[in-house]
Coordinates of N, CA and C in Angstrom, one line a residue:
M364 N -2.5 24.0 -16.7 CA -2.7 24.2 -15.2 C -1.5 24.7 -14.7
T365 N -1.5 25.6 -13.6 CA -0.4 26.1 -13.0 C 0.0 25.0 -11.8
V366 N 1.0 25.2 -11.2 CA 1.3 24.4 -10.0 C 0.4 24.6 -9.0
H367 N 0.0 25.8 -8.6 CA -1.0 26.2 -7.7 C -2.2 25.4 -7.9
D368 N -2.8 25.5 -9.1 CA -4.0 24.7 -9.4 C -3.8 23.2 -9.2
D369 N -2.7 22.6 -9.7 CA -2.6 21.4 -9.5 C -2.5 20.8 -8.0
V370 N -1.9 21.6 -7.3 CA -1.8 21.4 -5.8 C -3.2 21.4 -5.2
S371 N -4.0 22.6 -5.6 CA -5.2 22.7 -5.1 C -6.3 21.7 -5.6
L372 N -6.1 21.2 -6.8 CA -7.0 20.2 -7.3 C -6.8 18.8 -6.5
R373 N -5.4 18.4 -6.3 CA -5.1 17.4 -5.6 C -5.5 17.3 -4.0
A374 N -5.6 18.5 -3.5 CA -6.1 18.8 -2.2 C -7.5 18.2 -2.1
V375 N -8.4 18.1 -3.2 CA -9.7 17.6 -3.0 C -9.5 16.2 -2.4
W376 N -8.5 15.5 -3.1 CA -8.5 13.9 -2.7 C -7.7 13.9 -1.3
R377 N -6.9 14.7 -1.0 CA -6.4 14.8 0.3 C -7.5 15.0 1.4
T378 N -8.4 15.7 1.2 CA -9.6 15.9 2.0 C -10.3 14.7 2.2
M379 N -10.7 14.0 0.9 CA -11.3 12.8 0.7 C -10.7 11.7 1.7
A380 N -9.4 11.6 1.5 CA -8.6 10.6 2.3 C -8.5 10.8 3.9
E381 N -8.4 12.1 4.1 CA -8.6 12.4 5.7 C -9.9 12.1 6.1
A382 N -11.1 12.4 5.4 CA -12.4 12.1 5.7 C -12.6 10.4 6.0
W383 N -12.1 9.9 4.9 CA -12.2 8.3 5.0 C -11.6 7.8 6.2
S384 N -10.3 8.4 6.5 CA -9.6 7.6 7.6 C -10.3 7.9 8.9
S385 N -10.9 9.1 9.1 CA -11.7 9.5 10.3 C -13.1 9.0 10.4
G386 N -13.5 8.4 9.1 CA -14.9 7.9 9.0 C -16.0 9.1 9.2
D387 N -15.5 10.2 8.6 CA -16.3 11.5 8.5 C -17.0 11.8 7.2
A388 N -18.3 11.2 7.1 CA -18.9 11.3 5.7 C -19.3 12.7 5.3
V389 N -19.6 13.7 6.4 CA -19.8 15.0 6.0 C -18.7 15.7 5.3
L390 N -17.4 15.5 6.0 CA -16.3 16.2 5.3 C -15.9 15.4 4.1
F391 N -16.3 14.0 3.9 CA -16.0 13.4 2.6 C -16.9 14.0 1.6
G392 N -18.2 14.3 1.9 CA -19.0 14.8 1.1 C -18.8 16.3 0.6
S393 N -18.0 16.9 1.5 CA -17.8 18.4 1.3 C -17.1 18.7 0.0
V394 N -16.4 17.8 -0.6 CA -15.6 18.1 -1.9 C -16.5 17.9 -3.0
F395 N -17.8 17.5 -2.9 CA -18.7 17.4 -4.0 C -19.5 18.5 -4.1
A396 N -20.0 18.9 -5.3 CA -21.0 19.9 -5.5 C -22.3 19.5 -4.9
E397 N -23.1 20.4 -4.6 CA -24.3 20.2 -4.1 C -25.1 19.3 -4.9
D398 N -25.1 19.4 -6.3 CA -26.0 18.8 -7.2 C -25.1 17.7 -7.9
V399 N -24.1 17.1 -7.4 CA -23.2 16.2 -7.9 C -24.0 14.9 -8.5
D400 N -23.6 14.3 -9.5 CA -23.8 13.0 -10.0 C -22.9 12.1 -9.8
F401 N -23.2 10.9 -9.0 CA -22.1 10.1 -8.6 C -22.6 8.7 -8.9
V402 N -21.6 7.9 -9.5 CA -22.0 6.6 -9.8 C -20.9 5.6 -9.0
T403 N -21.5 4.8 -8.0 CA -20.8 3.9 -7.2 C -20.1 2.8 -8.1
V404 N -19.3 2.1 -7.3 CA -18.5 1.0 -8.0 C -19.5 -0.1 -8.4
R405 N -20.7 -0.2 -7.8 CA -21.7 -1.1 -8.0 C -22.6 -0.5 -9.0
G406 N -22.3 0.6 -9.7 CA -23.3 1.0 -10.8 C -24.5 2.0 -10.2
E407 N -24.6 2.1 -8.8 CA -25.6 2.8 -8.2 C -25.5 4.4 -8.5
E408 N -26.6 4.9 -8.8 CA -26.5 6.4 -9.1 C -27.0 7.3 -7.9
L409 N -26.0 8.1 -7.4 CA -26.3 9.0 -6.4 C -26.6 10.4 -6.8
H410 N -27.5 11.2 -6.5 CA -27.7 12.5 -7.0 C -27.7 13.3 -5.7
G411 N -26.7 14.2 -5.9 CA -26.7 15.2 -4.8 C -25.8 14.9 -3.7
R412 N -25.2 16.0 -3.2 CA -24.1 15.8 -2.0 C -24.7 14.9 -0.9
Q413 N -25.9 15.2 -0.5 CA -26.4 14.5 0.8 C -26.6 13.0 0.5
Q414 N -26.9 12.5 -0.6 CA -27.1 11.0 -0.9 C -25.5 10.5 -1.0
V415 N -24.6 11.1 -1.3 CA -23.1 10.8 -1.2 C -22.7 10.8 0.3
V416 N -23.2 11.6 1.0 CA -22.8 11.7 2.6 C -23.5 10.4 3.3
D417 N -24.8 10.3 2.8 CA -25.5 9.2 3.5 C -24.9 7.8 3.2
R418 N -24.5 7.7 1.8 CA -23.9 6.4 1.6 C -22.6 6.1 2.2
H419 N -21.8 7.1 2.3 CA -20.6 7.1 2.8 C -20.6 6.8 4.4
A420 N -21.5 7.5 5.1 CA -21.8 7.3 6.4 C -22.2 5.7 6.8
H421 N -22.9 5.2 5.9 CA -23.2 3.8 6.1 C -21.9 2.9 5.9
L422 N -21.1 3.3 4.7 CA -20.0 2.5 4.7 C -18.9 2.6 5.5
F423 N -18.8 3.9 6.2 CA -17.8 4.0 7.3 C -18.1 3.3 8.5
A424 N -19.4 3.2 8.6 CA -20.0 2.5 9.8 C -20.0 0.9 9.7
T425 N -19.8 0.7 8.5 CA -19.8 -1.0 8.4 C -18.7 -1.5 7.5
V426 N -18.7 -1.8 6.3 CA -17.7 -2.4 5.7 C -16.4 -1.8 5.5
H427 N -16.3 -0.5 5.5 CA -15.0 0.2 5.4 C -14.6 1.0 6.6
R428 N -15.3 0.5 7.8 CA -14.9 1.0 9.2 C -13.4 0.8 9.4
G429 N -12.5 1.6 9.9 CA -11.2 1.5 10.2 C -10.3 1.4 9.2
T430 N -10.9 1.7 8.0 CA -9.9 1.6 6.8 C -9.5 3.1 6.3
R431 N -8.4 3.0 5.3 CA -7.9 4.4 4.9 C -7.9 4.3 3.4
L432 N -7.8 5.5 2.8 CA -8.0 5.7 1.4 C -6.7 6.3 0.9
E433 N -6.1 5.7 -0.1 CA -4.9 6.3 -0.8 C -5.2 6.6 -2.2
A434 N -4.9 7.8 -2.6 CA -5.4 8.3 -3.9 C -3.9 8.6 -4.8
D435 N -4.1 8.2 -6.1 CA -3.2 8.7 -7.1 C -4.0 9.6 -8.0
V436 N -3.8 10.7 -8.0 CA -4.7 11.7 -8.8 C -3.9 12.0 -10.1
R437 N -4.6 12.0 -11.2 CA -4.0 12.2 -12.5 C -4.9 13.1 -13.4
P438 N -4.6 14.5 -13.2 CA -5.4 15.3 -14.0 C -5.2 15.0 -15.5
V439 N -6.1 14.9 -16.2 CA -6.1 14.4 -17.7 C -6.1 15.6 -18.4
R440 N -7.2 16.4 -18.5 CA -7.2 17.7 -19.4 C -8.2 18.7 -19.0
E441 N -7.8 19.9 -19.4 CA -8.9 20.9 -19.1 C -9.9 20.9 -20.2
V442 N -11.2 20.7 -19.9 CA -12.3 20.6 -20.7 C -13.1 21.9 -21.0
A443 N -12.9 22.8 -20.1 CA -13.3 24.1 -20.4 C -12.7 25.0 -19.2
D444 N -12.6 26.3 -19.3 CA -12.3 27.2 -18.2 C -12.5 26.7 -16.9
D445 N -11.7 26.4 -16.1 CA -11.8 26.1 -14.5 C -12.7 24.7 -14.5
T446 N -12.5 23.9 -15.5 CA -13.1 22.6 -15.5 C -12.2 21.4 -16.0
W447 N -11.8 20.5 -15.2 CA -10.8 19.3 -15.4 C -11.5 18.1 -15.3
L448 N -11.0 17.2 -16.3 CA -11.3 15.8 -16.3 C -10.2 15.1 -15.4
V449 N -10.5 14.4 -14.5 CA -9.4 13.9 -13.6 C -9.7 12.3 -13.5
H450 N -8.5 11.5 -13.7 CA -8.6 10.1 -13.3 C -8.1 9.8 -12.0
V451 N -8.5 9.0 -11.1 CA -7.9 8.8 -9.9 C -7.9 7.2 -9.5
V452 N -6.8 6.8 -9.2 CA -6.8 5.3 -8.8 C -6.6 5.3 -7.2
T453 N -7.6 4.7 -6.6 CA -7.7 4.7 -5.2 C -7.4 3.3 -4.5
L454 N -6.8 3.2 -3.4 CA -6.7 2.0 -2.7 C -7.3 2.2 -1.3
I455 N -8.2 1.1 -0.9 CA -8.6 1.1 0.3 C -7.8 0.2 1.1
R456 N -7.0 0.6 2.1 CA -6.1 -0.2 2.9 C -6.8 -0.4 4.2
P457 N -6.6 -1.6 5.0 CA -5.7 -2.7 4.5 C -6.4 -3.8 3.6
S458 N -7.6 -3.6 3.1 CA -8.3 -4.5 2.4 C -7.7 -4.6 0.9
E459 N -6.9 -3.6 0.6 CA -6.3 -3.8 -0.9 C -7.4 -3.7 -2.0
Y460 N -8.5 -3.1 -1.6 CA -9.6 -3.0 -2.7 C -9.2 -1.7 -3.4
A461 N -9.1 -1.9 -4.8 CA -8.8 -0.8 -5.7 C -10.0 -0.3 -6.7
T462 N -9.9 1.0 -6.9 CA -10.8 1.6 -7.7 C -10.3 2.5 -8.8
H463 N -11.0 2.8 -9.8 CA -10.4 4.0 -10.8 C -11.7 4.6 -10.9
A464 N -11.5 5.9 -10.9 CA -12.6 6.9 -10.9 C -12.2 7.9 -12.0
Q465 N -13.2 8.3 -12.7 CA -13.2 9.6 -13.4 C -14.0 10.7 -12.8
A466 N -13.5 11.9 -12.6 CA -14.2 12.8 -12.1 C -14.2 14.1 -13.0
L467 N -15.2 15.0 -12.9 CA -15.2 16.2 -13.6 C -15.3 17.2 -12.5
V468 N -14.2 18.0 -12.3 CA -13.9 19.0 -11.3 C -14.0 20.3 -11.7
I469 N -14.8 21.1 -11.1 CA -15.0 22.5 -11.5 C -14.4 23.4 -10.3
R470 N -13.9 24.6 -10.7 CA -13.5 25.8 -9.8 C -14.6 26.7 -9.7
T471 N -15.1 27.0 -8.5 CA -16.2 28.0 -8.4 C -15.7 28.8 -7.2
A472 N -15.7 30.1 -7.5 CA -15.3 31.1 -6.1 C -13.8 30.6 -5.6
G473 N -13.0 30.1 -6.6 CA -11.7 29.7 -6.0 C -11.6 28.4 -5.4
A474 N -12.7 27.6 -5.4 CA -12.6 26.3 -4.8 C -12.8 25.2 -5.7
W475 N -12.2 24.1 -5.7 CA -12.4 22.8 -6.6 C -13.5 22.1 -5.9
T476 N -14.5 21.8 -6.7 CA -15.5 20.7 -6.3 C -15.7 19.7 -7.5
I477 N -16.2 18.6 -7.0 CA -16.4 17.5 -8.0 C -17.9 17.4 -8.4
T478 N -18.2 17.6 -9.5 CA -19.5 17.8 -10.1 C -20.0 16.5 -10.7
A479 N -19.3 15.6 -11.1 CA -19.6 14.5 -11.7 C -18.5 13.4 -11.3
F480 N -19.0 12.2 -10.9 CA -18.0 11.1 -10.5 C -18.5 9.8 -10.9
H481 N -17.5 9.1 -11.5 CA -17.9 7.7 -12.0 C -16.7 6.8 -11.4
N482 N -17.0 5.8 -10.5 CA -16.0 5.1 -9.9 C -16.4 3.4 -10.4
M483 N -15.4 2.8 -10.6 CA -15.3 1.5 -10.9 C -14.2 0.6 -10.1
E484 N -14.5 -0.6 -9.9 CA -13.5 -1.4 -9.3 C -12.6 -2.1 -10.3
F485 N -11.3 -2.0 -9.7 CA -10.2 -2.6 -10.5 C -10.1 -4.1 -10.0
S486 N -9.9 -4.9 -11.0 CA -10.0 -6.3 -10.6 C -8.5 -6.8 -10.8
D487 N -7.8 -6.2 -11.7 CA -6.4 -6.9 -12.0 C -5.4 -5.4 -12.0
V488 N -5.1 -5.0 -11.0 CA -4.1 -4.0 -11.0 C -2.9 -4.2 -10.1
E489 N -1.9 -3.7 -10.5 CA -0.6 -3.9 -9.7 C -0.6 -2.8 -8.4
L490 N -0.7 -3.3 -7.4 CA -1.0 -2.4 -6.1 C 0.5 -1.7 -5.9
P491 N 0.5 -0.5 -5.5 CA 1.7 0.2 -5.1 C 1.8 -0.2 -3.6
P492 N 3.1 -0.1 -3.0 CA 3.3 -0.4 -1.7 C 2.6 0.7 -0.9
P493 N 2.2 0.3 0.5 CA 1.5 1.3 1.4 C 2.2 2.6 1.3
T494 N 1.5 3.7 1.6 CA 2.1 5.0 1.8 C 3.4 5.0 2.7
G495 N 4.3 5.7 2.2 CA 5.5 5.7 3.3 C 6.6 4.6 2.9
E496 N 6.3 3.7 2.0 CA 7.2 2.6 1.5 C 7.6 2.9 0.1
R497 N 7.1 3.9 -0.7 CA 7.5 4.1 -2.1 C 8.9 4.4 -2.1
S498 N 9.5 4.0 -3.3 CA 10.8 4.4 -3.5 C 11.0 5.5 -4.3

């Protein structure tokens, strides 16, 4: 992976974090492929970008209203040309809710999108300090 590819891949999660903080489910969904397979932390299966948008619109209006998402992106390995397996640890602040996701990210026409996403809750994780307080 080139430095440019790494930066571009991480930009997917920066977009997700920006969307989360502003409660913008459409922007959040924009990083997912139209036909994404998405498994939520509760094991629910969402099929397609619109279901991801709809679910997150509900979350942003209710339980995660006013929260922000911080992501630690860890590209694991290239599984095929322009296809990467990525692990991501996320924190939802200020609730300190932590998740670990595995994503299959593909590059099409120069843009990275998530084609498969499986998210799970972390129950025993050492939380890093909030953004801006890292040493």
